[in-house]
Amino acid sequence: MVLLAAVLCLLPRAEAQVRFGLKGGFELTEMNFNASDLREANRAGFYLGPVMKFTLPVVGLNIDASLLYSQRDLKVDGEKILQKSLLLGGDLRYSVGLGDALSIFVNAGPQLSLNIGDDVFYWKDDGQNNHQYALQNTMISFNLGLGVSFLEHFEAGIYYNIPAGKTADFTWDKIGDNLKETSWNRAKSKTNAWHVAVAYFF
């Protein structure tokens, strides 16, 4: 959003064309822990919400702004976790092609994730270990993408999302230990994601 305001301020005499649309898609997440004995398989999710496209008076240059509801399934040490978020994104895009008929674009930009679901999860496994997985309430990440626009109203693309920091903290210990005197085992998780998206502009 800050990037959008800065660019528009630099172009006071030009008129940016604005279009509204809907965007949705699926994601495949890859969780990584900074502990060698913690590994999880890829998991799936989806997202949906409104998007705006600002066409700037520079050939091929656009800015996209979106507000998306995201829901993803995570699996941590055998436990399924549901993460719900609002994603506020702003991407700078460069397109080349045949106007509204067909064009190819690349884009990149920051994304702010706001957790709107449960942020701390507790459970016990079969070995009577206590577990706690605490999600970050806010997180900055970056999107890199490639896609196509066609028939004036439609877009399809694939994106890679890279968090700027950790996604969550994972701690665990055993029932029966005196937790006031015993330190919990700790690990940080980071979740990268591939996104496949489609959009329709009115």
C-alpha positions as CSV (number, residue, x, y, z in Angstrom):
1,M,0.0,0.0,0.0
2,V,2.9,2.4,0.8
3,L,4.5,1.5,-2.5
4,L,1.2,2.3,-4.3
5,A,0.9,5.7,-2.6
6,A,4.5,6.6,-3.4
7,V,4.2,5.8,-7.1
8,L,1.0,7.7,-7.5
9,C,2.5,10.8,-5.8
10,L,5.3,10.8,-8.3
11,L,2.8,11.0,-11.1
12,P,0.5,14.0,-10.2
13,R,-0.4,14.9,-13.8
14,A,-1.3,11.4,-14.9
15,E,-4.5,9.6,-14.4
16,A,-4.2,6.0,-13.2
17,Q,-6.9,3.7,-14.5
18,V,-8.4,1.6,-11.8
19,R,-10.2,-1.8,-12.2
20,F,-11.8,-4.0,-9.6
21,G,-12.0,-7.7,-9.5
22,L,-12.1,-11.0,-7.5
23,K,-9.0,-13.2,-6.9
24,G,-8.8,-16.7,-5.6
25,G,-6.7,-19.8,-5.7
26,F,-4.9,-22.6,-3.9
27,E,-1.6,-22.8,-2.2
28,L,0.9,-25.5,-1.3
29,T,2.9,-24.8,1.9
30,E,6.3,-26.1,2.8
31,M,7.1,-26.0,6.5
32,N,10.8,-25.8,7.7
33,F,12.0,-26.0,11.3
34,N,15.4,-25.0,12.7
35,A,15.5,-28.4,14.4
36,S,16.9,-31.4,12.4
37,D,14.5,-33.9,13.8
38,L,11.3,-32.0,12.9
39,R,10.2,-32.5,9.3
40,E,6.7,-32.2,7.8
41,A,5.1,-32.9,4.4
42,N,3.6,-30.2,2.2
43,R,0.1,-29.1,3.0
44,A,-2.7,-27.3,1.1
45,G,-4.8,-24.2,1.5
46,F,-6.9,-21.6,-0.4
47,Y,-7.6,-17.9,-0.5
48,L,-10.3,-15.5,-1.9
49,G,-11.0,-11.8,-2.0
50,P,-11.2,-8.5,-3.8
51,V,-8.3,-7.1,-5.9
52,M,-7.7,-3.7,-7.5
53,K,-5.4,-3.0,-10.6
54,F,-3.9,0.4,-11.0
55,T,-2.7,0.9,-14.6
56,L,0.0,3.6,-14.6
57,P,0.9,5.9,-17.5
58,V,4.1,3.9,-18.1
59,V,3.8,1.2,-20.8
60,G,3.3,-2.2,-19.2
61,L,3.5,-1.0,-15.6
62,N,0.7,-1.8,-13.1
63,I,0.2,-2.0,-9.4
64,D,-2.1,-4.6,-7.8
65,A,-3.6,-4.3,-4.3
66,S,-5.6,-7.1,-2.7
67,L,-7.3,-8.1,0.5
68,L,-7.7,-11.8,0.7
69,Y,-9.1,-14.3,3.2
70,S,-6.6,-17.2,3.5
71,Q,-7.2,-20.6,5.1
72,R,-4.4,-23.2,5.3
73,D,-3.9,-26.6,6.9
74,L,-0.7,-27.2,8.7
75,K,0.6,-30.4,10.3
76,V,3.0,-30.1,13.2
77,D,4.5,-33.3,14.8
78,G,1.3,-35.3,13.8
79,E,-1.2,-32.6,14.8
80,K,-3.4,-30.8,12.3
81,I,-3.6,-27.0,12.7
82,L,-6.0,-24.7,10.9
83,Q,-4.6,-21.2,10.2
84,K,-6.9,-18.3,9.2
85,S,-5.5,-15.0,8.0
86,L,-6.2,-11.8,6.2
87,L,-3.6,-11.0,3.5
88,L,-3.0,-7.4,2.5
89,G,-0.8,-7.4,-0.6
90,G,0.7,-4.8,-3.0
91,D,2.6,-5.9,-6.1
92,L,4.4,-4.0,-8.8
93,R,3.8,-5.6,-12.2
94,Y,5.3,-5.4,-15.6
95,S,3.4,-6.8,-18.6
96,V,4.3,-7.4,-22.3
97,G,2.0,-8.7,-25.0
98,L,-0.9,-7.8,-27.3
99,G,-2.9,-5.4,-25.2
100,D,-6.2,-6.8,-23.7
101,A,-6.1,-9.9,-25.9
102,L,-3.1,-11.6,-24.3
103,S,-0.1,-10.5,-22.2
104,I,2.5,-12.0,-20.0
105,F,3.4,-10.4,-16.7
106,V,5.9,-10.7,-13.8
107,N,5.3,-9.1,-10.5
108,A,6.8,-8.7,-7.0
109,G,5.8,-7.0,-3.8
110,P,5.3,-7.2,0.0
111,Q,2.4,-8.9,1.8
112,L,1.1,-8.3,5.4
113,S,-0.6,-11.3,7.0
114,L,-2.9,-10.8,9.9
115,N,-3.9,-13.8,11.9
116,I,-7.7,-13.9,12.5
117,G,-8.1,-17.4,13.9
118,D,-6.6,-19.2,16.9
119,D,-3.0,-18.3,17.4
120,V,-1.9,-20.8,20.1
121,F,-2.5,-24.6,19.9
122,Y,-2.0,-27.1,22.7
123,W,-2.0,-30.9,22.5
124,K,-0.6,-34.2,23.8
125,D,0.8,-37.0,21.7
126,D,0.7,-40.8,22.3
127,G,3.9,-40.5,24.3
128,Q,2.3,-38.0,26.7
129,N,4.4,-35.2,25.5
130,N,3.0,-31.7,25.8
131,H,3.1,-29.5,22.7
132,Q,2.5,-25.8,22.0
133,Y,2.5,-24.2,18.6
134,A,2.2,-20.4,18.6
135,L,1.6,-18.5,15.4
136,Q,2.8,-15.0,14.7
137,N,-0.2,-12.6,14.8
138,T,1.3,-10.4,12.1
139,M,3.9,-11.3,9.5
140,I,5.6,-9.7,6.5
141,S,6.4,-11.7,3.5
142,F,7.2,-11.2,-0.2
143,N,5.6,-12.5,-3.4
144,L,7.3,-13.3,-6.7
145,G,5.1,-14.2,-9.6
146,L,4.6,-14.9,-13.2
147,G,1.2,-15.0,-15.1
148,V,-0.9,-14.3,-18.1
149,S,-3.8,-11.9,-18.8
150,F,-6.3,-12.7,-21.5
151,L,-9.6,-11.7,-23.0
152,E,-9.5,-8.4,-21.1
153,H,-11.1,-9.8,-17.9
154,F,-9.1,-12.9,-16.9
155,E,-5.8,-13.6,-15.3
156,A,-4.0,-16.7,-14.2
157,G,-0.6,-16.9,-12.4
158,I,1.7,-18.7,-10.1
159,Y,3.5,-17.1,-7.2
160,Y,6.0,-17.9,-4.5
161,N,5.6,-16.4,-1.1
162,I,8.7,-16.0,1.1
163,P,8.3,-15.0,4.8
164,A,10.6,-12.3,6.1
165,G,10.9,-14.1,9.5
166,K,9.6,-17.0,11.5
167,T,6.0,-18.2,11.1
168,A,5.6,-19.7,14.5
169,D,7.3,-21.0,17.7
170,F,7.0,-24.7,18.6
171,T,7.7,-25.9,22.1
172,W,7.3,-29.3,23.7
173,D,8.1,-31.3,26.9
174,K,6.9,-34.4,28.9
175,I,4.0,-34.6,31.3
176,G,5.4,-35.2,34.8
177,D,8.4,-32.9,34.5
178,N,8.5,-29.9,36.7
179,L,8.1,-27.2,34.1
180,K,9.1,-24.4,36.5
181,E,12.6,-25.9,36.7
182,T,12.8,-27.6,33.3
183,S,13.3,-25.8,30.0
184,W,11.0,-26.7,27.1
185,N,12.5,-27.9,23.9
186,R,12.1,-25.1,21.3
187,A,12.1,-24.7,17.6
188,K,11.1,-22.0,15.1
189,S,9.1,-22.7,12.0
190,K,9.0,-20.9,8.6
191,T,6.4,-21.6,6.0
192,N,7.0,-20.8,2.3
193,A,4.2,-21.3,-0.1
194,W,3.4,-21.8,-3.8
195,H,0.2,-20.1,-5.0
196,V,-1.8,-20.8,-8.1
197,A,-4.3,-17.9,-8.6
198,V,-7.0,-16.9,-11.0
199,A,-8.7,-13.5,-11.1
200,Y,-11.6,-11.8,-12.9
201,F,-11.7,-8.1,-13.5
202,F,-15.0,-6.3,-14.1
